[in-house]
Coordinates of C-alpha atoms and ligand atoms in Angstrom, one line a residue:
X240 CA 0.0 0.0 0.0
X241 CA 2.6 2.7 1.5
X242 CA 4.6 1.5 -2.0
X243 CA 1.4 2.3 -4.3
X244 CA 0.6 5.6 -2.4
X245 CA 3.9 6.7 -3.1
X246 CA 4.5 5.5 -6.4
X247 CA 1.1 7.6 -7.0
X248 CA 2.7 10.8 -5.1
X249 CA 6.2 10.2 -7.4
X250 CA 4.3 10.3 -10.8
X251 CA 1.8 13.3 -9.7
X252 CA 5.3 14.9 -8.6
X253 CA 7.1 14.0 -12.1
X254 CA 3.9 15.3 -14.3
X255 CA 3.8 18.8 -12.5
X256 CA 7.7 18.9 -13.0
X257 CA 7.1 18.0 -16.3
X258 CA 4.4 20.6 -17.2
X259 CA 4.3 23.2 -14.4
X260 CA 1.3 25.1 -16.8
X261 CA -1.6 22.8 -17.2
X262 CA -4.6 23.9 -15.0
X263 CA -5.6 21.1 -12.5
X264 CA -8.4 18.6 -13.1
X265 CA -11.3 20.2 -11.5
X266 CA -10.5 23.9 -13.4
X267 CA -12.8 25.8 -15.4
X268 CA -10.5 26.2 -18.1
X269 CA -11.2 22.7 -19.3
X270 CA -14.5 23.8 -20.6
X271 CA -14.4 23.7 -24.0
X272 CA -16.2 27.3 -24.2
X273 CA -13.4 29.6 -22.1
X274 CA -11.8 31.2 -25.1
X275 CA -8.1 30.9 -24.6
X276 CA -5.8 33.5 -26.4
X277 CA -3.3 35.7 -27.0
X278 CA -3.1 40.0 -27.5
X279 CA -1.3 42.6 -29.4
X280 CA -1.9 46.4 -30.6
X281 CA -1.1 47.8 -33.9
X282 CA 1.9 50.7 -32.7
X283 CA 3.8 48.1 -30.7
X284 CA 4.0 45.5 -33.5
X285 CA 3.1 46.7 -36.8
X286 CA 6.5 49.0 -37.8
X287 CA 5.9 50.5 -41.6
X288 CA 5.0 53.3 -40.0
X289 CA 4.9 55.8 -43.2
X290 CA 4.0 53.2 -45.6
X291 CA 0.8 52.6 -47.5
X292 CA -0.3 56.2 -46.9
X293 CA -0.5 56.0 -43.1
X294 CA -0.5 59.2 -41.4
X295 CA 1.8 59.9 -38.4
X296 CA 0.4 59.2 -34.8
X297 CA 1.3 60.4 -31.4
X298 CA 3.3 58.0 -30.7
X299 CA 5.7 58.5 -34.1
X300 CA 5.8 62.3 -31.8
X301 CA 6.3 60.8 -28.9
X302 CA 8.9 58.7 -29.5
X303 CA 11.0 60.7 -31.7
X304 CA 10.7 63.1 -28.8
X305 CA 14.4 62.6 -26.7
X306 CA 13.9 61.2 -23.3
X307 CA 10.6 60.2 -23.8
X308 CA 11.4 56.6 -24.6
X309 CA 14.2 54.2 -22.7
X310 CA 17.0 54.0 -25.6
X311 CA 15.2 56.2 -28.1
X312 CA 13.2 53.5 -29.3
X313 CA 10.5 54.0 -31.6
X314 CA 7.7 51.8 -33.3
X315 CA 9.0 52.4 -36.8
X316 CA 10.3 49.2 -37.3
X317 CA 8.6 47.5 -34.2
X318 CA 8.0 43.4 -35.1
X319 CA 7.4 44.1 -38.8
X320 CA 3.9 42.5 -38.3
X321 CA 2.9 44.8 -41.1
X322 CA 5.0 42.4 -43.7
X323 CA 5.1 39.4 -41.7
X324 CA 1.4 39.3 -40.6
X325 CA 0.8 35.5 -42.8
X326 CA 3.7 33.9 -40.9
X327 CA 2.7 35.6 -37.2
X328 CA -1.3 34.6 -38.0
X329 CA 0.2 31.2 -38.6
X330 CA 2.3 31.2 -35.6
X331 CA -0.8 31.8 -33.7
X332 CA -2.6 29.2 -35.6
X333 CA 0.3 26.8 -34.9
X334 CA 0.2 27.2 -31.3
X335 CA -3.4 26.4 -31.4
X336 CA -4.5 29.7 -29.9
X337 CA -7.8 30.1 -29.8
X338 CA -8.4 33.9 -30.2
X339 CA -6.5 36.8 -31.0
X340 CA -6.7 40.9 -29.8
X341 CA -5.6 42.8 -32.4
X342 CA -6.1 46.5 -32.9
X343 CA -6.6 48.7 -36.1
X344 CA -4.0 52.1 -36.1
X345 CA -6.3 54.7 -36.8
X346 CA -4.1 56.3 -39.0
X347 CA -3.4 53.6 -41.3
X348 CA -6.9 53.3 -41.9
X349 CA -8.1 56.9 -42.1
X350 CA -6.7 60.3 -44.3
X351 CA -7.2 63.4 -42.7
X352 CA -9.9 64.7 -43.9
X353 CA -11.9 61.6 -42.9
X354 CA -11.5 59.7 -46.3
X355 CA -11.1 55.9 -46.3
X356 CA -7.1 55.0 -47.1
X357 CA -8.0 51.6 -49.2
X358 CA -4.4 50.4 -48.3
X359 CA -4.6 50.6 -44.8
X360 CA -7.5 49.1 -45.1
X361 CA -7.0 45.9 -47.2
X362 CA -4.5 45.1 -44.5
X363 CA -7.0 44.5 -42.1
X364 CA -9.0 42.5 -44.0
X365 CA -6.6 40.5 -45.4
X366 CA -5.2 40.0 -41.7
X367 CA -8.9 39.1 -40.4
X368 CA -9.8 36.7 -43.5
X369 CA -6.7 34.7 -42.5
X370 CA -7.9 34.6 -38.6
X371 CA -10.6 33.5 -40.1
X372 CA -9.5 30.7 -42.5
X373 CA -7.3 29.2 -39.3
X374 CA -10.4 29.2 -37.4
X375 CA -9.2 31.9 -34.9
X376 CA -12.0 34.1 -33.4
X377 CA -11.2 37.5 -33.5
X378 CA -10.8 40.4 -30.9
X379 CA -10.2 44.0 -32.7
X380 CA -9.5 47.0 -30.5
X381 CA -10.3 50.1 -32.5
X382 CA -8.2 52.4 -30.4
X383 CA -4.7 51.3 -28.5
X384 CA -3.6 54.6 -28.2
X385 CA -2.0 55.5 -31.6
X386 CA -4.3 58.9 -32.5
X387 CA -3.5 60.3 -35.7
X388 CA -1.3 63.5 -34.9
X389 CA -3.7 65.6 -37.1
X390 CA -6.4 65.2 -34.7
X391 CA -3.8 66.0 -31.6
X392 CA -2.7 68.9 -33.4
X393 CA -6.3 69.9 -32.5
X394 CA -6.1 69.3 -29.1
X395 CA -6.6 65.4 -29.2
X396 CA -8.8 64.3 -26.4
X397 CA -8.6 67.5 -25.0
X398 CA -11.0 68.7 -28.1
X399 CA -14.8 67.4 -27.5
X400 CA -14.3 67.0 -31.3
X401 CA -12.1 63.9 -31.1
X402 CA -15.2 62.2 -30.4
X403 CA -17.1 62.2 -33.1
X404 CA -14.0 61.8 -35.2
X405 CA -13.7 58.2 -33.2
X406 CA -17.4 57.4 -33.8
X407 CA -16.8 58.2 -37.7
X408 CA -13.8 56.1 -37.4
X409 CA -15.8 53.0 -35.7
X410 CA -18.1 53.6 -38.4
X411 CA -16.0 53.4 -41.2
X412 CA -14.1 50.3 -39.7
X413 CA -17.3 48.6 -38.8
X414 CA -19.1 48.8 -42.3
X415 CA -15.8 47.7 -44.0
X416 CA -15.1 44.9 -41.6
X417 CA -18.6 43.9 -40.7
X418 CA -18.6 40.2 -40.5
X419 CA -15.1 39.6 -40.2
X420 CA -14.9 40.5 -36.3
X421 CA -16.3 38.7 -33.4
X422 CA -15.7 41.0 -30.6
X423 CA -15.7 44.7 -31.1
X424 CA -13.5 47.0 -28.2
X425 CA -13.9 50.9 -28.7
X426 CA -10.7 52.1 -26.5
X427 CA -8.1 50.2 -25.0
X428 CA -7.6 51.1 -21.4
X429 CA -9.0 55.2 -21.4
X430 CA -7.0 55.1 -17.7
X431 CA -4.0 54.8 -19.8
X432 CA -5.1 57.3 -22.4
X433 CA -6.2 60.3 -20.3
X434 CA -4.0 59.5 -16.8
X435 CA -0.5 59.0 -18.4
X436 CA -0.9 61.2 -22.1
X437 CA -2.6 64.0 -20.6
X438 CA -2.3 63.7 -16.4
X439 CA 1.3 63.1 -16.2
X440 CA 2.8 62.9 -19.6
X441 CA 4.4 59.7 -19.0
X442 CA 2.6 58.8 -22.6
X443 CA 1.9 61.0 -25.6
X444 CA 1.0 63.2 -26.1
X445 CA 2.9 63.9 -22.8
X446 CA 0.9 66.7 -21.2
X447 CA 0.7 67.2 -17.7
X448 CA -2.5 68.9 -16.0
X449 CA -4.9 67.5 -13.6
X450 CA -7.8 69.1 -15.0
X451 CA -6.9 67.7 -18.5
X452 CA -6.6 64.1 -17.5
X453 CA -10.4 64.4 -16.8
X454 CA -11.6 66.1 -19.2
X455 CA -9.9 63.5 -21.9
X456 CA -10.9 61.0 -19.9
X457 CA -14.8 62.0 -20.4
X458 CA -13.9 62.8 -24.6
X459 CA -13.1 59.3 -24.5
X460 CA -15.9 57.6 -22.9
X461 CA -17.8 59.7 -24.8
X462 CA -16.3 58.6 -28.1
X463 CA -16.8 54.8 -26.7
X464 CA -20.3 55.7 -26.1
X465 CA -21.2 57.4 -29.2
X466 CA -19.5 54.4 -30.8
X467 CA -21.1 51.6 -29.2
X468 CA -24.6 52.4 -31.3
X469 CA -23.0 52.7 -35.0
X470 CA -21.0 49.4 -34.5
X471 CA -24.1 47.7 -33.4
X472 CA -25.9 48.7 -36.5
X473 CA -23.4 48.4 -38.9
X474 CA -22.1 44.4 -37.4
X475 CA -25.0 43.6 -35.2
X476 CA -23.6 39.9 -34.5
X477 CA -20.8 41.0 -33.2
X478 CA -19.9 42.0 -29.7
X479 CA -19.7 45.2 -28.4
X480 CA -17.5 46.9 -25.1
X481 CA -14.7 48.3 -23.8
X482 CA -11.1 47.7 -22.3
X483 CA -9.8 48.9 -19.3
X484 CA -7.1 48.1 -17.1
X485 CA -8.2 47.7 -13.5
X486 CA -6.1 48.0 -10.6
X487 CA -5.6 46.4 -7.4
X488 CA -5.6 48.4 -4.0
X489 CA -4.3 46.8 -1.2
X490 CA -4.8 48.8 2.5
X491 CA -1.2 48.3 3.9
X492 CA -2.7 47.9 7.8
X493 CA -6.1 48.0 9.2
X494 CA -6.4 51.4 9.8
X495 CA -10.0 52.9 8.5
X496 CA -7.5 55.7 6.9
X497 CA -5.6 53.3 5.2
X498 CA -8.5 51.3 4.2
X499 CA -10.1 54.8 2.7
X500 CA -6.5 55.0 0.9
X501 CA -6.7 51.7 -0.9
X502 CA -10.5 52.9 -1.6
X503 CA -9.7 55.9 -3.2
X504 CA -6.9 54.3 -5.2
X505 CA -9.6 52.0 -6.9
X506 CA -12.0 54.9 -7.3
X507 CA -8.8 56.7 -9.0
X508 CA -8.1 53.4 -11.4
X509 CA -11.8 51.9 -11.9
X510 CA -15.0 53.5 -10.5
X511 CA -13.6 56.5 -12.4
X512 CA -14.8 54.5 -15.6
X513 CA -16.7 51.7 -14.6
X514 CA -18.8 54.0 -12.5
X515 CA -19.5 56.4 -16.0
X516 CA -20.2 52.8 -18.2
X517 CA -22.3 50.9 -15.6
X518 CA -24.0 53.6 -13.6
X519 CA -24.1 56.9 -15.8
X520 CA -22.7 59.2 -12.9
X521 CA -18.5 59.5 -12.4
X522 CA -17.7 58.8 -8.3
X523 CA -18.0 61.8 -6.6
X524 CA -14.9 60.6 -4.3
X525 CA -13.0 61.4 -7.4
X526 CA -13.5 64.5 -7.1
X527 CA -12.7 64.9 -3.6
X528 CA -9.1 63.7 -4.6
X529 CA -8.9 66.0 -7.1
X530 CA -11.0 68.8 -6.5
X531 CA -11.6 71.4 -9.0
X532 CA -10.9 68.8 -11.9
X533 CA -15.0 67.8 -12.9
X534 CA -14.7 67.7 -16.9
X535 CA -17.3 70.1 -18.7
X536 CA -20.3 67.6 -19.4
X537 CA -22.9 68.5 -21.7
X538 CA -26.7 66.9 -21.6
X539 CA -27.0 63.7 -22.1
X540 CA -23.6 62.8 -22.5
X541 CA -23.5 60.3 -19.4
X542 CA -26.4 58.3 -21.0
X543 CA -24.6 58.3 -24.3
X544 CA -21.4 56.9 -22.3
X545 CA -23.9 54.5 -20.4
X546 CA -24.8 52.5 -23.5
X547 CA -25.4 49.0 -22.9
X548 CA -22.3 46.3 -23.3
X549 CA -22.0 42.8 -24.1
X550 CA -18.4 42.1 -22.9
X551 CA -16.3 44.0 -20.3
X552 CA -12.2 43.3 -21.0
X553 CA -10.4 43.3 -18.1
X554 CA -6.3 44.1 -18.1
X555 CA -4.8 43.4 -14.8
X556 CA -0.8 43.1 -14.0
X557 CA -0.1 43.6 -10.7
X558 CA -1.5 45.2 -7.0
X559 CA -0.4 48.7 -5.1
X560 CA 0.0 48.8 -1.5
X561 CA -1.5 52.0 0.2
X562 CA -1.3 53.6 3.6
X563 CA -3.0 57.3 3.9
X564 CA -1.1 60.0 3.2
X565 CA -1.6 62.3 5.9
X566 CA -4.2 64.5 4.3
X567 CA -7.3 62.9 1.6
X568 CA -5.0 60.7 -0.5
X569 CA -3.1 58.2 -0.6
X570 CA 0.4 57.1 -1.0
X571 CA 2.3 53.2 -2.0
X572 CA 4.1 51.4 0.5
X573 CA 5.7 48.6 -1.6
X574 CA 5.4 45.6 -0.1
X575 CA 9.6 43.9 0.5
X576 CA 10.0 41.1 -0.2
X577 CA 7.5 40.3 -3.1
X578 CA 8.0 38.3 -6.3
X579 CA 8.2 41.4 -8.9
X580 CA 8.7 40.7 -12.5
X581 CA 11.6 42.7 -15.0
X582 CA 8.9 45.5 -14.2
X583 CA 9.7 46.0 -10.8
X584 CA 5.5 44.9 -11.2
X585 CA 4.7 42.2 -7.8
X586 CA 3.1 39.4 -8.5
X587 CA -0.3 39.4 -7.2
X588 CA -2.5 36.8 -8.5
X589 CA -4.9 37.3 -5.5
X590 CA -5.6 40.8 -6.7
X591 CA -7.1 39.3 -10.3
X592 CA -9.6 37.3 -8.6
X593 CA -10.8 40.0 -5.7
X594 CA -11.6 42.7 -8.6
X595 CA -13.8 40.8 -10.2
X596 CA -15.3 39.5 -7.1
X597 CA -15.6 43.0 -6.5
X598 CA -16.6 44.2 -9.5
X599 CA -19.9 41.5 -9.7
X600 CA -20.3 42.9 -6.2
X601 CA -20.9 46.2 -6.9
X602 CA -22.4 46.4 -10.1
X603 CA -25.3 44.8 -10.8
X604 CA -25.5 45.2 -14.4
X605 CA -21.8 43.8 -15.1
X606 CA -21.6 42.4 -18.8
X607 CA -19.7 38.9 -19.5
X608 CA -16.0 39.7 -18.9
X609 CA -12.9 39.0 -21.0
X610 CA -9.2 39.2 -19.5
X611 CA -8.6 41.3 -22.1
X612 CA -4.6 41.4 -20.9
X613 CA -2.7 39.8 -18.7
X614 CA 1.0 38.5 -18.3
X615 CA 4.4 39.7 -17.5
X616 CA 7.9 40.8 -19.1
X617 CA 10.8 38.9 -18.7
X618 CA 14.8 39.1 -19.7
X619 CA 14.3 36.0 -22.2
X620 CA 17.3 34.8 -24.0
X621 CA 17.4 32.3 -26.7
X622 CA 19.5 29.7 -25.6
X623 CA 20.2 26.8 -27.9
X624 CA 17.6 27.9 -30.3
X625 CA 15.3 28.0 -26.6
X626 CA 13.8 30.6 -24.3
X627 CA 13.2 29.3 -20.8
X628 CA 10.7 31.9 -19.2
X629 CA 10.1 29.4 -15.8
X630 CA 8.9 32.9 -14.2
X631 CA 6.2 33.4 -17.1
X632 CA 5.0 30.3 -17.0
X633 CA 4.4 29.7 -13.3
X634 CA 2.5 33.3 -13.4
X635 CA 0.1 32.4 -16.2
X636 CA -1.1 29.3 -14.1
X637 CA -1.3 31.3 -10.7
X638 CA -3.3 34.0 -12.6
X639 CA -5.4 31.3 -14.5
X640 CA -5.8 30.1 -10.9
X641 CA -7.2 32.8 -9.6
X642 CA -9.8 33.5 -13.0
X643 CA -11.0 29.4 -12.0
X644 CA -12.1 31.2 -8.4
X645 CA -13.5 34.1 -9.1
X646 CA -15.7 32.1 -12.2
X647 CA -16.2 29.4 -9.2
X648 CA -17.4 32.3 -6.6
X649 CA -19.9 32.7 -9.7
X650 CA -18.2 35.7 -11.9
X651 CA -19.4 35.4 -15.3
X652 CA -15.3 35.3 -16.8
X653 CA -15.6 33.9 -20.9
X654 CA -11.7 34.2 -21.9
X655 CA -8.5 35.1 -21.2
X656 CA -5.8 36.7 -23.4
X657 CA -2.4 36.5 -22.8
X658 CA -0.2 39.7 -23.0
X659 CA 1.3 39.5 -25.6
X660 CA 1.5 37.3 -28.5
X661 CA 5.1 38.3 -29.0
X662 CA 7.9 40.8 -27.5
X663 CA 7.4 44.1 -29.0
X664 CA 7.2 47.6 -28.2
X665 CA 6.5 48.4 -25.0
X666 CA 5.7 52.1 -24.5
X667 CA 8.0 54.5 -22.5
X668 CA 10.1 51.6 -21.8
X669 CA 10.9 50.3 -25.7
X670 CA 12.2 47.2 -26.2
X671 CA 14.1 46.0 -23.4
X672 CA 11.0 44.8 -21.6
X673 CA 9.8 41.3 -23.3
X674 CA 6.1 40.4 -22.4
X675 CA 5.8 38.0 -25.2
X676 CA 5.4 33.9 -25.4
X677 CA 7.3 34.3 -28.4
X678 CA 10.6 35.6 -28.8
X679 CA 11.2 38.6 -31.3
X680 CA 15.0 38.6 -32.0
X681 CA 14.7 42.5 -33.4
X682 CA 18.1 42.2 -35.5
X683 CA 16.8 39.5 -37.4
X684 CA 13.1 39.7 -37.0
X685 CA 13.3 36.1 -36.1
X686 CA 10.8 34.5 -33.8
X687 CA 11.4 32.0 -31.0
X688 CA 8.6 30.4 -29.5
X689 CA 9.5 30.4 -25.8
X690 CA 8.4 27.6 -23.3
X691 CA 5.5 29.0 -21.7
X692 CA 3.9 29.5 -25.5
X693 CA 5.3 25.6 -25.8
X694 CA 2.8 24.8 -22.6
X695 CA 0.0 26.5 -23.6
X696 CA -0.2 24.9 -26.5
X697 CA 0.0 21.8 -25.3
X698 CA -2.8 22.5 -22.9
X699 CA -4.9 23.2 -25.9
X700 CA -4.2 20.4 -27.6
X701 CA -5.3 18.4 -24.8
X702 CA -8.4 20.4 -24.4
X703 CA -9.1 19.9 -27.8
X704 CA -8.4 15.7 -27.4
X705 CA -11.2 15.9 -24.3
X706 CA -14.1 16.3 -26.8
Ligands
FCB300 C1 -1.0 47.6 -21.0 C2 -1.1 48.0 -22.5 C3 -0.4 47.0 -23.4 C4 0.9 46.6 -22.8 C5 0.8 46.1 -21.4 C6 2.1 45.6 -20.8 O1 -1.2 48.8 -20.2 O2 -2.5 48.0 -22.8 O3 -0.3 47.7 -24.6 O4 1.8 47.6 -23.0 O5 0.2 47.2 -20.6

């Protein structure tokens, strides 16, 4: 007996050695329907940046702009996705990826006066046809951040025009693509957008005011919400919603200030536009933390942003630790001693599944979610024609982990998207910081599919055997 049980103990012991990915027995993510895939956006992998008739964006400013970008890298060359898209669609395909998040750059697609570029266009639809052909169920993100500089030049997001620009834009894209696109996602993170391009100019355009974080901030959910009605007419039997990264706020001790501190961090990241989409009225606490900065808001602009959604995609990457600051706010007390990834990010599963917990919680007309993004950047190598990214891999199966409980304490949670597909360019920090499954080699172009892509793939295969 004592032999058996251990012989039982030696092989459970050898298998999770062996594959330290797969998702236990009893986990949600066997079911056949949780969509399992991988993300990119258009500035970070595309390159060509001036071909075809596509117009500069903020971030060809932003970049080229010294200091704004570790190394002075820029996305003109990126992954050259733009050329290479047939043998990265059937990389994807030959993982056995499910799904894929792409987004459309704005000004590939788009002159300035509002005409159609044909070009720019055609590359999309070639790229979706051959989603389509390998079966892959497609996730298109209309806006990851990459606004045509004309429309900056006129005061971007700061200009209540910029809205109805996007909505023409989603209308364009949506007639032209009808058909071709399962999921439909106006902006990609707005927190993003308005916070870091126009709050603290960590991200183009790189302004720095208070006041204009929230007024851009409305401008976009108003674009999402005027866009939300034309895509639904023009591609009705696709799904319609929104992206937004969502942060974790941790209270670093019992203290009912430092409690209110971790609140009003999740007010600052979420409620201020969850609270818009799912209730029509922005969290007055907001306000409190920043007074003086309510964005002018015309009639019936907060129904408009309020429209009814059929997915909500959730980005999540790591926690904050807060403790009060003294006054109303709130200031980070990193935790020591934490796993942290090449971000200096901690690794916080936990955080994944108490946001949505908390999010079903408090609102009771929460659409089906999507984990729009989530993953974590690494200093791969290729070694021997391999990448070894152990710290990748045991992350995707604690964060997959905590999606099985919060879809086991009832969440309605329908896929998961890894970030990203493949290394590219990652913002302010270029691209020394590799979130990818996949290896880019950027001299060579060459990709390397890295073991964590290795173990996904092998999960899906044997997802796939189980029917
Ligand atoms: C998110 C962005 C995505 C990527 C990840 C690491 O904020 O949406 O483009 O850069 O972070």
């Amino acid at each position: 007996m004592a032999n058996d049980a251990s012989a039982v103990s030696d092989a459970r012991s050898h298998q999770s050695l062996a594959d330290p990915f797969t998702p236990p027995a009893d986990s949600s993510l066997w079911h056949q329907n949780f969509l399992l895939g991988a993300a990119t956006a258009s500035y970070q992998i595309e390159g060509a940046v001036a071909e075809d008739g596509r117009l500069p964006s903020i971030w060809d400013t932003f970049s080229a702009t010294p200091g704004k970008v570790l190394a002075g890298d820029t996305g003109a060359v990126a992954c050259d996705h733009y050329h290479r898209w047939q043998e990265d669609v059937d990389m994807l395909a030959g993982l056995g990826l499910e799904a894929y998040r792409l987004s459309i750059a704005w000004p590939r697609v788009m002159g300035a006066s509002g005409v159609p570029n044909r070009k720019g266009i055609d590359f999309y639809k070639r790229l979706l046809a051959r989603l389509k052909e390998k079966g892959i169920a497609t996730s298109v993100t209309l806006y990851h951040w990459d606004l045509p500089q004309h429309l900056e030049d006129r005061g971007g997001w700061l200009n209540r025009d910029t809205a109805y620009r996007f909505a023409d834009y989603a209308d364009l894209m949506s007639r032209e693509l009808a058909g071709s696109v399962d999921a439909w996602a106006t902006l990609n993170e707005p927190w993003c957008s308005a916070y870091l391009g126009y709050g603290n100019g960590h991200h183009a355009p790189g302004l720095a005011d208070g006041r204009f974080a929230t007024q851009a901030m409305h401008h976009l959910l108003l674009a999402h919400g005027l866009a939300v009605p034309v895509l639904r007419a023009n591609d009705p039997a696709s799904q319609k919603g929104i992206v937004a990264n969502m942060g974790r706020g941790t209270a670093n001790s019992d203290s009912a200030a430092d409690q209110r501190a971790a609140h009003l961090f999740e007010v600052q990241h979420n409620a201020w536009i969850l609270d818009p989409l799912l209730k029509g009225a922005y969290p007055r606490d907001l306000f409190e933390l920043w007074p003086g900065t309510e964005p002018l808001v015309l009639d019936g602009d907060m129904q408009t942003i309020a429209a009814p959604l059929d997915f909500l995609g959730v980005n999540y990457y790591f926690r904050t630790n807060l403790a009060s600051d003294g006054a109303h706010g709130f200031k980070e007390v990193p935790p020591e001693g934490v796993e942290r990834t090449q971000m200096g990010w901690e690794v916080y599963p936990d955080g994944l599944r108490d946001l949505l917990i908390g999010f079903r919680n408090t609102y009771a007309n929460l659409p089906p979610i999507y984990i729009t993004e989530n993953g974590m950047a690494s200093d791969d190598k290729v070694t021997d024609g391999q990448v070894d990214d152990t710290q990748r891999i045991a992350f995707l199966k604690r964060h997959l982990a905590a999606v099985d409980q919060a879809i086991k304490a009832g969440v309605d949670v329908r896929g998961y998207f890894l970030w990203s597909l493949m290394d590219n360019f990652e913002w302010a920090f270029g691209y020394e910081r590799r979130f990818g499954v996949v290896h880019v080699d950027y001299a060579t172009q060459k990709r390397t599919i890295k073991r964590s892509a290795e173990l996904v793939s092998k999960f899906l295969r044997e997802r796939k055997a189980r029917v």
